[in-house]
Tab-separated table of C-alpha atoms in Angstrom:
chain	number	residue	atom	x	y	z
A	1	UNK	CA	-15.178	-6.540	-11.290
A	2	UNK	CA	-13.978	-4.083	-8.332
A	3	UNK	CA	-14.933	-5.382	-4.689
A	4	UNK	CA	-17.741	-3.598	-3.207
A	5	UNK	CA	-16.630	-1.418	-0.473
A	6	UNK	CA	-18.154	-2.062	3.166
A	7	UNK	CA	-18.452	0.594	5.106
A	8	UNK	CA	-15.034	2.520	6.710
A	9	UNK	CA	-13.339	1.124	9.416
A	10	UNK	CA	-12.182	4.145	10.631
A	11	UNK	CA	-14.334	5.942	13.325
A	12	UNK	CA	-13.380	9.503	13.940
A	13	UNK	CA	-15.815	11.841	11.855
A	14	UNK	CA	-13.247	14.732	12.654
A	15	UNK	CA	-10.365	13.574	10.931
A	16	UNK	CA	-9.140	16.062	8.627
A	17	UNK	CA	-9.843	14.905	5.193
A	18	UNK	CA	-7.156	16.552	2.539
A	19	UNK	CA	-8.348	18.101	-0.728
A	20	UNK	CA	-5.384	16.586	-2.362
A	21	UNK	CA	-4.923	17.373	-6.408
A	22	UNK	CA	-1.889	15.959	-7.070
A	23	UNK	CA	-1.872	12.909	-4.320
A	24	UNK	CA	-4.337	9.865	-4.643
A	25	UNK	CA	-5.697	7.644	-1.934
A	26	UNK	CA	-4.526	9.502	0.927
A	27	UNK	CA	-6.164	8.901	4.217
A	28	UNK	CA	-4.960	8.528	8.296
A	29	UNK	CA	-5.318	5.192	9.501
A	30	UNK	CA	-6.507	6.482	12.859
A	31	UNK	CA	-9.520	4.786	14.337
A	32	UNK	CA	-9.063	1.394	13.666
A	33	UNK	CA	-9.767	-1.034	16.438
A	34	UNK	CA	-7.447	-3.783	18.175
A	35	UNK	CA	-8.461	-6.704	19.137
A	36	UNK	CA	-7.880	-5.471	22.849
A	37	UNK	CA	-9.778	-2.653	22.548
A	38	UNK	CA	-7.712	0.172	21.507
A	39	UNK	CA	-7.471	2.003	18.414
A	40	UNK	CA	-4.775	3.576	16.401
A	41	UNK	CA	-3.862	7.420	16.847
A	42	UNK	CA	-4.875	9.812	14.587
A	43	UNK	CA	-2.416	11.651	13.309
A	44	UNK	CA	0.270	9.073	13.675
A	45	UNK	CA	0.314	7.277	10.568
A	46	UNK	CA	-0.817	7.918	7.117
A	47	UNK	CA	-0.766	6.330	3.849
A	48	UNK	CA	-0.804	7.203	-0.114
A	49	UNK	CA	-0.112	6.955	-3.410
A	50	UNK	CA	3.116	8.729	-4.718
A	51	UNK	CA	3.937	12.565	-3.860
A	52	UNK	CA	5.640	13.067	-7.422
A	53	UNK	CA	2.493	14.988	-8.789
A	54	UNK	CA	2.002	17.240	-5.530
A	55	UNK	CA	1.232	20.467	-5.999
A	56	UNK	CA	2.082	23.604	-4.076
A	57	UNK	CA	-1.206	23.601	-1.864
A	58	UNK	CA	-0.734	19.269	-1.623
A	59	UNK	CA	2.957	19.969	-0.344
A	60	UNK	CA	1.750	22.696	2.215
A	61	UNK	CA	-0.852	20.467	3.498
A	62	UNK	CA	1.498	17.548	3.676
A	63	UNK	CA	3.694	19.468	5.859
A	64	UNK	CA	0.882	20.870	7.993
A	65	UNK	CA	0.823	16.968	8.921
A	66	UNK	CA	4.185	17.175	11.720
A	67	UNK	CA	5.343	14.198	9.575
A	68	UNK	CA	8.948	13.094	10.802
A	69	UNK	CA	9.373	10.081	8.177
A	70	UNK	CA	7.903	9.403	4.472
A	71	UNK	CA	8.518	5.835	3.651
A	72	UNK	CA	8.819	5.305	-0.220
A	73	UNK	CA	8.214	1.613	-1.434
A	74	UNK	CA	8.375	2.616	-5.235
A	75	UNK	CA	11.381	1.206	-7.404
A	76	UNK	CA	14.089	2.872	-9.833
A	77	UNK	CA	11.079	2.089	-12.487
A	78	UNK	CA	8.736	3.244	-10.679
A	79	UNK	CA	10.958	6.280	-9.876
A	80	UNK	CA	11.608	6.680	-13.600
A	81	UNK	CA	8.168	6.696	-14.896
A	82	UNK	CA	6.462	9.008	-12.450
A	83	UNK	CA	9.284	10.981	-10.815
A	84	UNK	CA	10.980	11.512	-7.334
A	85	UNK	CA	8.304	12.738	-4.407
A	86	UNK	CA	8.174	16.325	-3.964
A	87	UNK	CA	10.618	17.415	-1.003
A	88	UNK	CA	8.410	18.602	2.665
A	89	UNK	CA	11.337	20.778	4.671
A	90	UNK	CA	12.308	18.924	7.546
A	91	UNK	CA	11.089	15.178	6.559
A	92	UNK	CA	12.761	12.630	6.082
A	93	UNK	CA	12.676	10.506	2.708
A	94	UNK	CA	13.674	6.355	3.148
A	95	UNK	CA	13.367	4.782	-0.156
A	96	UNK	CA	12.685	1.028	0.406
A	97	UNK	CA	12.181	-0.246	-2.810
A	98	UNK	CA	9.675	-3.463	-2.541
A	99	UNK	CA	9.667	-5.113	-5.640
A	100	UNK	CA	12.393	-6.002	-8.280
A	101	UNK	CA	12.957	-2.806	-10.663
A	102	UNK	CA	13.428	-5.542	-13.675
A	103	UNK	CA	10.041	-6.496	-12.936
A	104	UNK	CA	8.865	-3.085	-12.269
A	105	UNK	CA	10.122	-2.423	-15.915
A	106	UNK	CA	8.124	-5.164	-17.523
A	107	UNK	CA	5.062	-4.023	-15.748
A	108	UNK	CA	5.088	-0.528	-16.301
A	109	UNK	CA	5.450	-1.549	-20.640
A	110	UNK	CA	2.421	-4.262	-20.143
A	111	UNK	CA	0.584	-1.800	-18.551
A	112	UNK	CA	1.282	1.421	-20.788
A	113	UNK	CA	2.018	-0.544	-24.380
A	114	UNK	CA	0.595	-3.699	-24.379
A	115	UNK	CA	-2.169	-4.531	-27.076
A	116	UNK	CA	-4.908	-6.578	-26.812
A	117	UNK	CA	-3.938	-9.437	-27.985
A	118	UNK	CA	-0.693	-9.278	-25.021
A	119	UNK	CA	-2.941	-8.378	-22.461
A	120	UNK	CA	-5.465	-10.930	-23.286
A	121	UNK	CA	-2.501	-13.840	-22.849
A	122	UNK	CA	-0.776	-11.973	-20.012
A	123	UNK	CA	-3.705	-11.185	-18.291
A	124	UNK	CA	-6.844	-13.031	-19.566
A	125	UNK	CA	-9.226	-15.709	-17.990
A	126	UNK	CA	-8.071	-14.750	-14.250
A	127	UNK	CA	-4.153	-14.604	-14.953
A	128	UNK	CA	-4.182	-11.004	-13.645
A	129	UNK	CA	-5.491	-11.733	-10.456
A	130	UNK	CA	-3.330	-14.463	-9.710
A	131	UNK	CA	-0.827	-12.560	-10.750
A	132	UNK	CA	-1.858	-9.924	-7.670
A	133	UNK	CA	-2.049	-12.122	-5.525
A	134	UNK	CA	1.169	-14.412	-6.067
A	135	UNK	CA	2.869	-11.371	-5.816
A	136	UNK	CA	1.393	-10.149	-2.332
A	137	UNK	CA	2.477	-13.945	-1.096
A	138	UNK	CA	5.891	-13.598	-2.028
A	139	UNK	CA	6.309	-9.771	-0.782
A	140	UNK	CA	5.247	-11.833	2.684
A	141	UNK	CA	7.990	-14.481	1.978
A	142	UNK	CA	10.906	-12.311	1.081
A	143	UNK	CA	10.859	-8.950	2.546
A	144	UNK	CA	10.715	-9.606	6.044
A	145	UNK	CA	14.114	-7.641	6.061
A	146	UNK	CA	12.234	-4.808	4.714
A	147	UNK	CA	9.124	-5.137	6.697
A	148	UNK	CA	11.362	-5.148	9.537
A	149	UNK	CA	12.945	-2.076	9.066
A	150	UNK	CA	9.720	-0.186	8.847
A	151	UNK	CA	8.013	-1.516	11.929
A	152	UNK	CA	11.546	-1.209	14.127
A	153	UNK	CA	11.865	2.533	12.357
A	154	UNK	CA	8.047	3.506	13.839
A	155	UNK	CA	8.923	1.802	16.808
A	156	UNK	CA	11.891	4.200	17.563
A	157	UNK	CA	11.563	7.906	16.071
A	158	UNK	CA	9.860	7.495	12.744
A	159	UNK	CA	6.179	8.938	13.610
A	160	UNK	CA	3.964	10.640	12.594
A	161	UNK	CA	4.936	8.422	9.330
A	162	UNK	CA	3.674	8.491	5.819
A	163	UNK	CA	3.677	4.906	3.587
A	164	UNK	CA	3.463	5.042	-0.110
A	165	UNK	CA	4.409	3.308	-3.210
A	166	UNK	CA	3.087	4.297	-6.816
A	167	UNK	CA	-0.980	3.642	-6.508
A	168	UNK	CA	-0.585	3.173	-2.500
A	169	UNK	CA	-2.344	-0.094	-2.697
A	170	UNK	CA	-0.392	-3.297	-2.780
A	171	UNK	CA	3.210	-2.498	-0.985
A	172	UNK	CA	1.993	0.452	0.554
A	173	UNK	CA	-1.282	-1.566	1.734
A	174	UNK	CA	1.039	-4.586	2.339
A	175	UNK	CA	3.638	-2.364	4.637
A	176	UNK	CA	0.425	-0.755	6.379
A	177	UNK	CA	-1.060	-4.027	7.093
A	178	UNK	CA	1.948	-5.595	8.388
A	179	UNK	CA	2.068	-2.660	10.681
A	180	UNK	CA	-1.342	-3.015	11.874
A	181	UNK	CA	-0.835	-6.647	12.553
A	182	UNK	CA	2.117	-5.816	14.948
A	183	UNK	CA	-0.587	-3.052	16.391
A	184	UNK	CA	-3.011	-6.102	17.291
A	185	UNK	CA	-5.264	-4.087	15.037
A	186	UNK	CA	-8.276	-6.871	13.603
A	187	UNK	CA	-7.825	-8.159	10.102
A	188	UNK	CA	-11.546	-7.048	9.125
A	189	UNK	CA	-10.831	-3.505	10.168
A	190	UNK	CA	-7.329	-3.525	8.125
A	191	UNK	CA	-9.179	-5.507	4.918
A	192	UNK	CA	-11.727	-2.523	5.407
A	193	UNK	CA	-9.098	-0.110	5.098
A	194	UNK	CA	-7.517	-1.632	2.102
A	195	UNK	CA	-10.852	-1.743	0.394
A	196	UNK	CA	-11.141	2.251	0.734
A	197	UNK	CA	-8.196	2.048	-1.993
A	198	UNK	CA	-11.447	1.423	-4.391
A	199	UNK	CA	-13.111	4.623	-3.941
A	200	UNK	CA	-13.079	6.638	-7.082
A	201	UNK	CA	-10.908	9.411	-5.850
A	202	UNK	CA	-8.531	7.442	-4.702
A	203	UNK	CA	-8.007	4.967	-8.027
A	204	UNK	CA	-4.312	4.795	-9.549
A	205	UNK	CA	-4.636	6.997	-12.618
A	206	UNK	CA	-4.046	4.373	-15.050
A	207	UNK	CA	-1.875	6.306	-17.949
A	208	UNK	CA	-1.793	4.360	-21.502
A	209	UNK	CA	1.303	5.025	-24.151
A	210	UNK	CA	-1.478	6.096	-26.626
A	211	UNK	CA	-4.593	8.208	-26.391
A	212	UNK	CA	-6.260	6.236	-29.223
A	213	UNK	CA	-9.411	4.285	-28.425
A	214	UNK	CA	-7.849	0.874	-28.976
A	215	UNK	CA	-5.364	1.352	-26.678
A	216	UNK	CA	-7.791	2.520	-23.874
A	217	UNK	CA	-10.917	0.165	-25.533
A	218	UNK	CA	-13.352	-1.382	-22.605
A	219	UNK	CA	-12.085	-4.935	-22.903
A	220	UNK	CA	-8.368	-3.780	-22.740
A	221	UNK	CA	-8.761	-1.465	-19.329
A	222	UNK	CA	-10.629	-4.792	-18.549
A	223	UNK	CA	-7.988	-7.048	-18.480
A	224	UNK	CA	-5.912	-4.045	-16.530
A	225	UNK	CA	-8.411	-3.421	-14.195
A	226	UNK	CA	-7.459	-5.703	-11.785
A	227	UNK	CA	-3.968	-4.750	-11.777
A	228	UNK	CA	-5.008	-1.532	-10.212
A	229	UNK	CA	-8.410	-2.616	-7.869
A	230	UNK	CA	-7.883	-3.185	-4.295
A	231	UNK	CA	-9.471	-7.169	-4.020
A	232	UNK	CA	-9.958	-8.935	-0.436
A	233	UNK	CA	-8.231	-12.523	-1.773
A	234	UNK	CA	-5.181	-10.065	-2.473
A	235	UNK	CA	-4.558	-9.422	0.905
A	236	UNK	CA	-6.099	-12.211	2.344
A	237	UNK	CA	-3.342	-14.183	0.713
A	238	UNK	CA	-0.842	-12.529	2.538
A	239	UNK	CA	-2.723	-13.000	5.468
A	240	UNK	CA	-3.129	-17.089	4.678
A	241	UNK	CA	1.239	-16.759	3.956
A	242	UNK	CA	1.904	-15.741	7.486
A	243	UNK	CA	-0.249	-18.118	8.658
A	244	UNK	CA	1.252	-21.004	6.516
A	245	UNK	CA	4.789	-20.224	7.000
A	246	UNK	CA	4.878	-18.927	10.556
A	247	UNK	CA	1.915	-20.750	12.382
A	248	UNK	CA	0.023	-17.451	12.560
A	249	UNK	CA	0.423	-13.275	13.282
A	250	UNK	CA	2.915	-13.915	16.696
A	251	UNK	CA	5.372	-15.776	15.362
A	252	UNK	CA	5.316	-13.921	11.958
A	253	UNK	CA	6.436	-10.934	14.125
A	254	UNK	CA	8.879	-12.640	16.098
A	255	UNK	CA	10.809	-14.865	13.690
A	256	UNK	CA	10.117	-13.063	10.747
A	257	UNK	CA	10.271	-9.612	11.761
A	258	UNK	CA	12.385	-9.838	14.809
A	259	UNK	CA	9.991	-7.653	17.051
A	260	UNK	CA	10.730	-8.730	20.220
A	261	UNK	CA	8.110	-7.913	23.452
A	262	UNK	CA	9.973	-4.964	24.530
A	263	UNK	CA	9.995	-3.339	21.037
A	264	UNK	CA	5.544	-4.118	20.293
A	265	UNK	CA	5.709	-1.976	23.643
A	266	UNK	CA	7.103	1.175	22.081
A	267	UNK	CA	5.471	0.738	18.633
A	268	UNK	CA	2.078	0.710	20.540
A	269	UNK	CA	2.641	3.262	22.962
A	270	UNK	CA	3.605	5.097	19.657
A	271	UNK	CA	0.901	4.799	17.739
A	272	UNK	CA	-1.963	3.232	20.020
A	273	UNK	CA	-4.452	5.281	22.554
């Protein structure tokens, strides 16, 4: 079942909401709270799904944005099954891939061919879920490299930034969170914001290799469905990792990221009021 949302973390009323077509689960992380009483600049850092489906209006409004840096997460699979973003004049594309493409692969065929009977033994009786969330604990284990690179890049020249992957919910969500941990931002606020992935208009577009009705049947998009929903022990897991490995959020950012005190300065100043 998808995870009730509770109500939006983020606080300014007058953010600019986008009437996106060809973009899902767009928003600006702006508003959310430290723990020491800040909040994160609107305008400074926004996160989506993939820009391969923008349209002409969708690009225009993307540029309106002043964006200097569009950070990619997605994978050659990823890449080959929806297509490369949409160029915006004048921004720069990184491509950070996040997950194996081997495995991206083998997802993308479970997810578009499998029948019922694969689903029910790849996915049944909670094997989807733990899938999601063994998968968020080991992006925390082994891309610290990666991490790394994104919070030194918005620490030097990379804002106002834009993360996505495919849906814009687990590495996307993952590389925000991260982010927001190294802003001192509280983990309620950024489980609120990874919640929002849940709202209807922002839900990945799940596409099947057949229209028929047994390949879309309600038990089948069942055993998908939590593939694609945004569920707090998803990203509390990766929360619980850093705790684990590195003894909580401070040292996860020191050893693991290699942020040292001088660099959190300029990442907040950057994208804190």
């Amino acid at each position: 079942m998808t995870q009730q949302i509770p109500q939006s973390a983020h606080t300014d009323p007058a953010a600019p909401e986008a009437a996106l077509t060809g973009v899902r689960n767009f928003r600006d992380v702006g508003g959310l709270p430290t723990t020491e009483g800040r909040r994160v600049k609107s305008g400074r850092l926004f996160r989506s799904g993939h820009l391969a489906h923008a349209t002409e209006s969708d690009a225009e409004f993307l540029g309106s944005l002043g964006l200097h840096t569009v950070f990619d997460f997605r994978n050659g699979a990823d890449h080959a099954l929806e297509g490369a973003d949409v160029e915006l004049p004048g921004v720069l594309n990184v491509n950070i891939p996040l997950s194996d493409p081997a495995d991206g692969s083998e997802f993308w065929k479970m997810v578009r061919d499998g029948d019922l009977a694969q689903l029910r033994e790849i996915l049944g009786e909670g094997k989807a879920a733990a899938r999601m969330s063994r998968s968020y604990r080991t992006m925390i284990r082994t891309r610290t490299a990666e991490h790394s690179r994104v919070v030194h890049a918005l620490a030097e020249d990379s804002v106002p930034a834009l993360m996505h992957c495919a849906a814009g919910k687990d590495r996307a969500g993952l590389s925000i969170a991260v982010t927001l941990l190294a802003l001192g931002v509280e983990r309620e606020a950024i489980l609120a914001d990874y919640l929002e992935s849940n709202a209807p208009h922002n839900r990945y577009r799940v596409r099947r290799g057949s229209d028929s009705p047994e390949a879309r049947a309600p038990e089948v998009m069942e055993l998908l469905a939590p593939l694609f929903d945004a569920r707090a022990p998803y990203l509390t897991t990766a929360f619980d990792t850093i705790d684990e490995e590195w003894g909580g959020v401070e040292r996860y950012l020191a050893e693991g990221l290699g942020l040292t005190p001088e660099t959190l300065d300029r990442l907040r100043g950057r994208l804190l009021d």
